[in-house]
Each structure stands twice: as structure tokens, then as C-alpha cells.
Short mmCIF file of C-alpha atoms (C1' of nucleotides) in Angstrom, two decimals:
data_model
loop_
_atom_site.label_atom_id
_atom_site.label_comp_id
_atom_site.label_asym_id
_atom_site.label_seq_id
_atom_site.Cartn_x
_atom_site.Cartn_y
_atom_site.Cartn_z
CA MET V 4 107.20 -50.80 6.95
CA ARG V 5 103.67 -51.67 7.86
CA GLU V 6 101.16 -51.73 5.06
CA LYS V 7 99.36 -48.78 6.56
CA THR V 8 102.54 -46.76 6.83
CA GLU V 9 103.56 -47.66 3.31
CA ARG V 10 100.20 -46.62 1.94
CA ILE V 11 100.50 -43.26 3.58
CA VAL V 12 104.10 -42.82 2.52
CA ARG V 13 103.12 -43.54 -1.08
CA GLU V 14 99.88 -41.63 -1.35
CA TRP V 15 100.68 -38.49 0.55
CA SER V 16 104.11 -38.09 -0.93
CA ASP V 17 103.48 -34.44 -1.67
CA SER V 18 102.30 -32.13 1.09
CA CYS V 19 101.39 -33.09 4.58
CA ASP V 20 103.96 -35.63 5.65
CA ALA V 21 102.86 -34.94 9.18
CA GLU V 22 100.38 -37.74 8.53
CA VAL V 23 103.32 -40.07 8.15
CA SER V 24 104.74 -39.15 11.53
CA ILE V 25 101.39 -39.60 13.17
CA ALA V 26 100.83 -42.92 11.45
CA VAL V 27 104.15 -44.20 12.77
CA LEU V 28 104.09 -42.70 16.26
CA GLY V 29 100.36 -42.82 16.89
CA GLY V 30 98.78 -45.80 18.57
CA ALA V 31 98.16 -46.77 22.15
CA TRP V 32 101.41 -47.03 24.09
CA LYS V 33 103.74 -46.21 21.22
CA PRO V 34 104.96 -42.82 22.46
CA SER V 35 105.41 -44.30 25.92
CA ILE V 36 107.28 -47.29 24.57
CA LEU V 37 109.65 -45.12 22.60
CA THR V 38 110.20 -42.77 25.50
CA LEU V 39 110.94 -45.65 27.85
CA LEU V 40 113.36 -47.24 25.40
CA GLY V 41 115.04 -43.88 25.03
CA GLU V 42 115.56 -43.75 28.78
CA HIS V 43 116.49 -47.37 29.44
CA GLU V 44 118.47 -48.25 26.32
CA VAL V 45 117.21 -51.84 26.44
CA LEU V 46 114.10 -53.43 27.91
CA ARG V 47 112.60 -56.87 27.94
CA PHE V 48 109.00 -57.57 27.03
CA GLY V 49 107.94 -58.08 30.62
CA GLU V 50 109.76 -55.00 31.85
CA LEU V 51 108.00 -52.87 29.27
CA GLY V 52 104.69 -54.32 30.31
CA ARG V 53 105.25 -53.47 33.95
CA LEU V 54 106.50 -49.95 33.23
CA LEU V 55 103.44 -49.31 31.10
CA GLN V 56 101.16 -50.60 33.84
CA ASP V 57 100.09 -53.75 32.15
CA PRO V 58 98.50 -53.41 28.79
CA THR V 59 97.31 -56.84 27.68
CA SER V 60 100.17 -58.82 26.22
CA ARG V 61 98.39 -59.03 22.92
CA VAL V 62 98.22 -55.26 22.62
CA LEU V 63 101.79 -54.74 23.76
CA THR V 64 102.97 -57.33 21.28
CA ARG V 65 101.14 -55.64 18.45
CA GLN V 66 102.52 -52.21 19.25
CA LEU V 67 106.04 -53.57 19.45
CA ARG V 68 105.71 -55.47 16.20
CA GLU V 69 104.39 -52.42 14.43
CA LEU V 70 107.20 -50.26 15.71
CA GLU V 71 109.62 -52.93 14.56
CA GLU V 72 108.00 -53.17 11.14
CA ASP V 73 108.22 -49.43 10.79
CA GLY V 74 111.87 -49.60 11.68
CA LEU V 75 111.84 -47.67 14.94
CA ILE V 76 112.91 -50.45 17.28
CA THR V 77 114.87 -53.68 17.10
CA ARG V 78 113.88 -57.00 18.58
CA THR V 79 116.46 -59.46 19.82
CA VAL V 80 115.36 -62.99 20.62
CA TYR V 81 117.45 -65.23 22.85
CA ARG V 82 116.51 -68.80 22.08
CA GLN V 83 116.46 -70.21 25.56
CA VAL V 84 114.02 -71.45 28.15
CA PRO V 85 112.41 -69.43 29.48
CA PRO V 86 112.52 -67.13 26.45
CA LYS V 87 114.05 -63.69 26.61
CA VAL V 88 113.38 -60.88 24.16
CA GLU V 89 115.03 -57.51 24.23
CA TYR V 90 113.83 -54.32 22.62
CA ARG V 91 115.81 -51.19 21.91
CA LEU V 92 115.60 -48.13 19.71
CA SER V 93 117.00 -48.36 16.20
CA GLU V 94 118.77 -45.39 14.62
CA LEU V 95 115.45 -44.33 13.16
CA GLY V 96 113.91 -44.61 16.59
CA VAL V 97 116.61 -42.45 18.08
CA SER V 98 116.01 -39.92 15.32
CA ALA V 99 112.43 -39.61 16.51
CA THR V 100 113.21 -38.73 20.10
CA PRO V 101 113.46 -34.96 19.57
CA LEU V 102 110.09 -35.05 17.85
CA LEU V 103 108.65 -37.07 20.70
CA GLY V 104 109.98 -34.43 23.02
CA GLU V 105 108.15 -31.73 21.08
CA LEU V 106 104.96 -33.77 21.07
CA THR V 107 105.23 -34.18 24.81
CA ARG V 108 105.97 -30.51 25.40
CA TRP V 109 103.05 -29.26 23.36
CA GLY V 110 100.76 -31.93 24.78
CA THR V 111 101.68 -30.98 28.32
CA GLN V 112 101.09 -27.32 27.66
CA TYR V 113 97.79 -28.06 25.98
CA ALA V 114 96.66 -30.34 28.81
CA GLU V 115 97.51 -27.78 31.47
CA GLN V 116 95.70 -25.03 29.68
CA GLN V 117 92.62 -27.19 29.15
CA ARG V 118 92.64 -28.39 32.73
CA SER V 119 92.64 -24.85 34.03
CA SER V 120 89.71 -24.11 31.74
CA LEU V 121 87.89 -27.07 33.21
CA ASP V 122 88.47 -25.70 36.69
CA ARG V 123 87.12 -22.29 35.80
CA VAL V 124 84.05 -23.75 34.10
CA PRO V 125 83.04 -26.93 35.99
CA SER V 126 79.88 -27.57 33.97
CA PRO V 127 80.35 -26.09 30.51
CA SER V 128 76.87 -25.04 29.50
CA GLU V 129 74.70 -24.40 32.54
CA MET F 3 87.45 -30.14 24.23
CA ARG F 4 86.20 -33.30 22.66
CA GLU F 5 85.30 -36.10 24.99
CA LYS F 6 88.11 -38.20 23.63
CA THR F 7 90.64 -35.45 24.15
CA GLU F 8 89.37 -34.77 27.63
CA ARG F 9 89.62 -38.41 28.57
CA ILE F 10 93.21 -38.52 27.46
CA VAL F 11 94.03 -35.24 29.13
CA ARG F 12 92.63 -36.53 32.41
CA GLU F 13 93.92 -40.08 32.40
CA TRP F 14 97.41 -39.65 31.08
CA SER F 15 98.16 -36.59 33.14
CA ASP F 16 101.50 -37.97 34.25
CA SER F 17 104.01 -39.16 31.68
CA CYS F 18 103.42 -39.39 28.00
CA ASP F 19 101.55 -36.29 27.03
CA ALA F 20 102.62 -37.00 23.48
CA GLU F 21 99.38 -38.97 23.34
CA VAL F 22 97.52 -35.75 23.88
CA SER F 23 99.17 -34.07 20.92
CA ILE F 24 98.47 -37.04 18.72
CA ALA F 25 94.86 -37.20 19.87
CA VAL F 26 94.36 -33.56 18.94
CA LEU F 27 96.38 -33.43 15.71
CA GLY F 28 95.73 -36.93 14.47
CA GLY F 29 92.84 -37.72 12.20
CA ALA F 30 92.36 -37.68 8.48
CA TRP F 31 92.99 -34.20 7.05
CA LYS F 32 93.70 -32.47 10.34
CA PRO F 33 97.39 -31.74 9.80
CA SER F 34 96.59 -30.58 6.27
CA ILE F 35 93.77 -28.38 7.48
CA LEU F 36 95.96 -26.74 10.09
CA THR F 37 98.81 -26.25 7.65
CA LEU F 38 96.51 -24.68 5.07
CA LEU F 39 94.97 -22.37 7.63
CA GLY F 40 98.44 -21.40 8.71
CA GLU F 41 99.28 -20.42 5.15
CA HIS F 42 96.01 -18.75 4.15
CA GLU F 43 94.97 -17.09 7.39
CA VAL F 44 91.29 -17.62 6.60
CA LEU F 45 89.49 -20.15 4.43
CA ARG F 46 85.90 -20.98 3.69
CA PHE F 47 84.48 -24.47 3.92
CA GLY F 48 84.39 -24.93 0.18
CA GLU F 49 87.89 -23.57 -0.31
CA LEU F 50 89.26 -26.03 2.23
CA GLY F 51 87.45 -28.84 0.47
CA ARG F 52 88.99 -27.97 -2.87
CA LEU F 53 92.48 -27.50 -1.49
CA LEU F 54 92.26 -30.88 0.20
CA GLN F 55 91.09 -32.50 -3.03
CA ASP F 56 87.57 -33.17 -1.99
CA PRO F 57 87.08 -35.22 1.11
CA THR F 58 83.37 -35.90 1.51
CA SER F 59 81.67 -32.94 3.12
CA ARG F 60 80.65 -35.07 6.05
CA VAL F 61 84.23 -35.98 6.84
CA LEU F 62 85.52 -32.45 6.36
CA THR F 63 82.76 -31.13 8.60
CA ARG F 64 83.65 -33.59 11.32
CA GLN F 65 87.34 -32.81 11.25
CA LEU F 66 86.64 -29.10 11.41
CA ARG F 67 84.20 -29.49 14.28
CA GLU F 68 86.66 -31.59 16.23
CA LEU F 69 89.44 -29.09 15.72
CA GLU F 70 87.04 -26.39 16.85
CA GLU F 71 86.00 -28.38 19.91
CA ASP F 72 89.62 -28.91 20.80
CA GLY F 73 90.18 -25.18 20.48
CA LEU F 74 92.59 -25.14 17.55
CA ILE F 75 90.43 -23.29 15.05
CA THR F 76 87.59 -20.80 15.09
CA ARG F 77 84.44 -20.95 13.03
CA THR F 78 82.68 -17.82 11.88
CA VAL F 79 79.20 -18.13 10.42
CA TYR F 80 77.74 -15.38 8.25
CA ARG F 81 74.00 -15.71 8.34
CA GLN F 82 73.21 -14.99 4.73
CA VAL F 83 72.02 -16.78 1.64
CA PRO F 84 73.96 -18.58 0.37
CA PRO F 85 75.69 -19.33 3.67
CA LYS F 86 79.31 -18.48 4.25
CA VAL F 87 81.51 -19.97 6.95
CA GLU F 88 85.06 -18.98 7.62
CA TYR F 89 87.69 -20.96 9.44
CA ARG F 90 90.94 -19.71 10.91
CA LEU F 91 93.54 -20.76 13.44
CA SER F 92 92.96 -19.83 17.05
CA GLU F 93 95.87 -18.86 19.28
CA LEU F 94 96.13 -22.47 20.33
CA GLY F 95 96.16 -23.47 16.69
CA VAL F 96 98.95 -21.04 15.96
CA SER F 97 100.88 -22.45 18.90
CA ALA F 98 100.78 -25.83 17.23
CA THR F 99 102.35 -24.75 13.95
CA PRO F 100 105.97 -25.28 15.01
CA LEU F 101 105.06 -28.78 16.14
CA LEU F 102 103.32 -29.42 12.85
CA GLY F 103 106.47 -28.28 11.15
CA GLU F 104 108.49 -30.83 13.11
CA LEU F 105 106.00 -33.56 12.34
CA THR F 106 106.24 -32.72 8.68
CA ARG F 107 110.03 -32.59 8.70
CA TRP F 108 110.45 -35.94 10.41
CA GLY F 109 107.70 -37.49 8.28
CA THR F 110 109.34 -36.30 5.10
CA GLN F 111 112.70 -37.61 6.13
CA TYR F 112 111.17 -40.92 7.15
CA ALA F 113 109.23 -41.24 3.92
CA GLU F 114 112.29 -40.53 1.79
CA GLN F 115 114.38 -43.02 3.63
CA GLN F 116 111.72 -45.70 3.38
CA ARG F 117 111.12 -45.01 -0.28
CA SER F 118 114.79 -45.49 -1.06
CA SER F 119 114.67 -48.76 0.86
CA LEU F 120 111.72 -49.83 -1.25
CA ASP F 121 113.72 -49.10 -4.38
CA ARG F 122 116.67 -51.15 -3.22
CA VAL F 123 114.53 -54.08 -2.15
CA PRO F 124 111.54 -54.34 -4.53
CA SER F 125 110.11 -57.49 -2.96
CA PRO F 126 110.94 -57.58 0.74
CA SER F 127 111.29 -61.26 1.50
CA GLU F 128 112.08 -63.22 -1.64
"C1'" DC U 21 77.09 -22.92 -0.05
"C1'" DA U 22 77.70 -25.54 3.93
"C1'" DG U 23 76.18 -28.66 5.83
"C1'" DA U 24 72.85 -32.89 8.12
"C1'" DA U 25 71.04 -37.84 7.97
"C1'" DT U 26 71.64 -42.42 7.08
"C1'" DC U 27 74.21 -46.38 6.35
"C1'" DC U 28 78.23 -49.25 6.03
"C1'" DA U 29 83.10 -51.36 6.01
"C1'" DT U 30 87.17 -51.31 8.42
"C1'" DC U 31 90.30 -50.60 12.17
"C1'" DG U 32 92.17 -50.33 16.68
"C1'" DT U 33 91.86 -51.62 21.39
"C1'" DG U 34 91.09 -54.83 24.75
"C1'" DA U 35 89.28 -59.07 27.47
"C1'" DT U 36 89.96 -63.88 27.93
"C1'" DA U 37 92.07 -68.20 27.45
"C1'" DC U 38 95.82 -71.02 25.95
"C1'" DT U 39 101.08 -72.45 24.81
"C1'" DG U 40 106.29 -73.72 23.65
"C1'" DC Y 8 108.60 -65.58 29.77
"C1'" DA Y 9 106.81 -63.95 25.75
"C1'" DG Y 10 103.87 -64.56 23.28
"C1'" DT Y 11 99.30 -66.59 19.99
"C1'" DA Y 12 94.19 -67.40 19.08
"C1'" DT Y 13 89.64 -66.01 19.35
"C1'" DC Y 14 86.09 -62.86 20.11
"C1'" DA Y 15 83.72 -58.42 20.91
"C1'" DC Y 16 83.04 -53.64 20.57
"C1'" DG Y 17 83.35 -48.75 19.74
"C1'" DA Y 18 85.43 -45.34 16.93
"C1'" DT Y 19 86.73 -43.70 12.37
"C1'" DG Y 20 86.42 -42.82 7.49
"C1'" DG Y 21 83.72 -42.60 3.68
"C1'" DA Y 22 79.69 -43.10 0.10
"C1'" DT Y 23 75.24 -41.46 -0.82
"C1'" DT Y 24 71.30 -38.66 -0.51
"C1'" DC Y 25 68.86 -34.66 1.04
"C1'" DT Y 26 68.17 -29.48 2.71
"C1'" DG Y 27 67.70 -24.32 4.51
#
DNA sequence: CAGAATCCATCGTGATACTG
DNA sequence: CAGTATCACGATGGATTCTG
């Protein structure tokens, strides 16, 4: 577990564990990464980068490491030249896919509703 | 909508709308606030503060304003002395309660599993 | 009571350049 | 190919003080 995740797991042990989920799943690219790994089973670092439309490698690396630390994905290194690293969902990661689906569903519904509001009221307060 | 939320709604319109959900629900106290409002129907500013174990009023105010901007809660001001402000879930807020439930369920399960791992391995790498 | 104003430390994201 | 190192910057959370 990441330090941040562990802190939240420890401190908020009582009510609102939703914070835990958000701490683990929240972060640029993370939902997309998990969704892609759910669809493709296994992806290499470069493949992920292309599918995500090129986040900087530093950022992608960080997101992947955090997901690994939190136990959602596994990282397999093939010691060869050029290097090859494969990522896939762990059991824990698989267990999160229904939740990701719900997040996506509600987010989509929310976005559509808000977009239609934007259309009806182009400039909010004039 | 908040500017941040709107940006995400616009830019990520295609895949991963899970980011939208996280943008709206994520943030210190927000899941707790929504859960409490779901349970109590209506709460005043001070009541929320006490139930949340006293975040600073500045932070609580910000979280509430953001939730209001994003359309999840409503704010009712009674112009009287001393002032009285009531918060409750909007329809959109109510629509998010099942999702919050899922977030809480997965978070709880995750936290329990990680805690038991912590017990089995007190110091991770020695 | 329900905040607003000010200030500050930290974090997350990203750009850029370099490497085994 | 799959990173690491360094730097910069805005956003976020919070402490403190003040107010209609």
C-alpha cells in the first residue's frame, strides 16, 4: 500500500470508506489504466502510453507504480534488451472492475445531464 | 458546475467518465457529507461540522460550495439573526447515493484486506 | 451561527532532458 | 523500451483571525 492509502485506511477506519476507494482509484489516468487492463488482459508500458494518448512517461510510471503499490495491478519485468515490462490486473484489481463500471455509468449520466444544461444556458449569468 | 468539473466533462467526453465521478465526489469530507445528508435529510452548517468532527469552517464551506456548484446539494439560507443555513441532497445528489454505497463497500473490503496484510507482515521489507 | 480573509505547507500533474 | 532526474506550477487542505 502507498503511504497515503495506508494513512486513509488507518484513520478513517470507521465510517466513510468511500474515501479509501477514491484514494486508490483517483488520480490522473488510473481509471483509464484499469479499464484498459480489464479489456486487454495484459499490456506493455508503451502500449498503455499509446492507448492513453501519451501522458508523459514520468506520470504514467508514477500512476502504474502507485496502482502496483496499492495492489491493483502486477508488474512483470523481462530482463532483456530492449527491456519489456508487462502490466495486468491483480485479483484486487479485477475486484474493482464492477465499481469502475458504476463510476463510469454515473459519470456518463452526470456529464450528459450537465452538457444539456450547458446547451440550454450558453452563458450562465447574463 | 465547477470549472474543474466542467473541464473534465468537456475533455474526457469519450471513454473514462469515471474521472468525472471522482472529480465530483472526491475531496476531503465530500463522501461523508453526502452520506450524512442521505441519512439526515437536512442538516445545518454547524451540525455537519460536528458530525464530521470539526473540519475548519473554511474547508467545510468550500466542500459544501463545490458540491452545490456541481449540483449535488442545495443550500437554503434563512435571513435571520443568528443566521441559519440548511443543506440537503438535490435529485442529482440522491442519484449518487447508490454509487456512494458501492464506493463504501469496496473501500471497506479493501481496507479490511489490507489491514489483515499489515498484521501478517508488520514490517514490509525486512 | 455561518461564514470570509489571509497565509502557508504539501501534493499532484506535467514539461524537459537524460539513460541502461 | 521503459524508465529516472530535475524543475515548475497550480490546486488542495488546513491553521488562524475576524465579522454581520
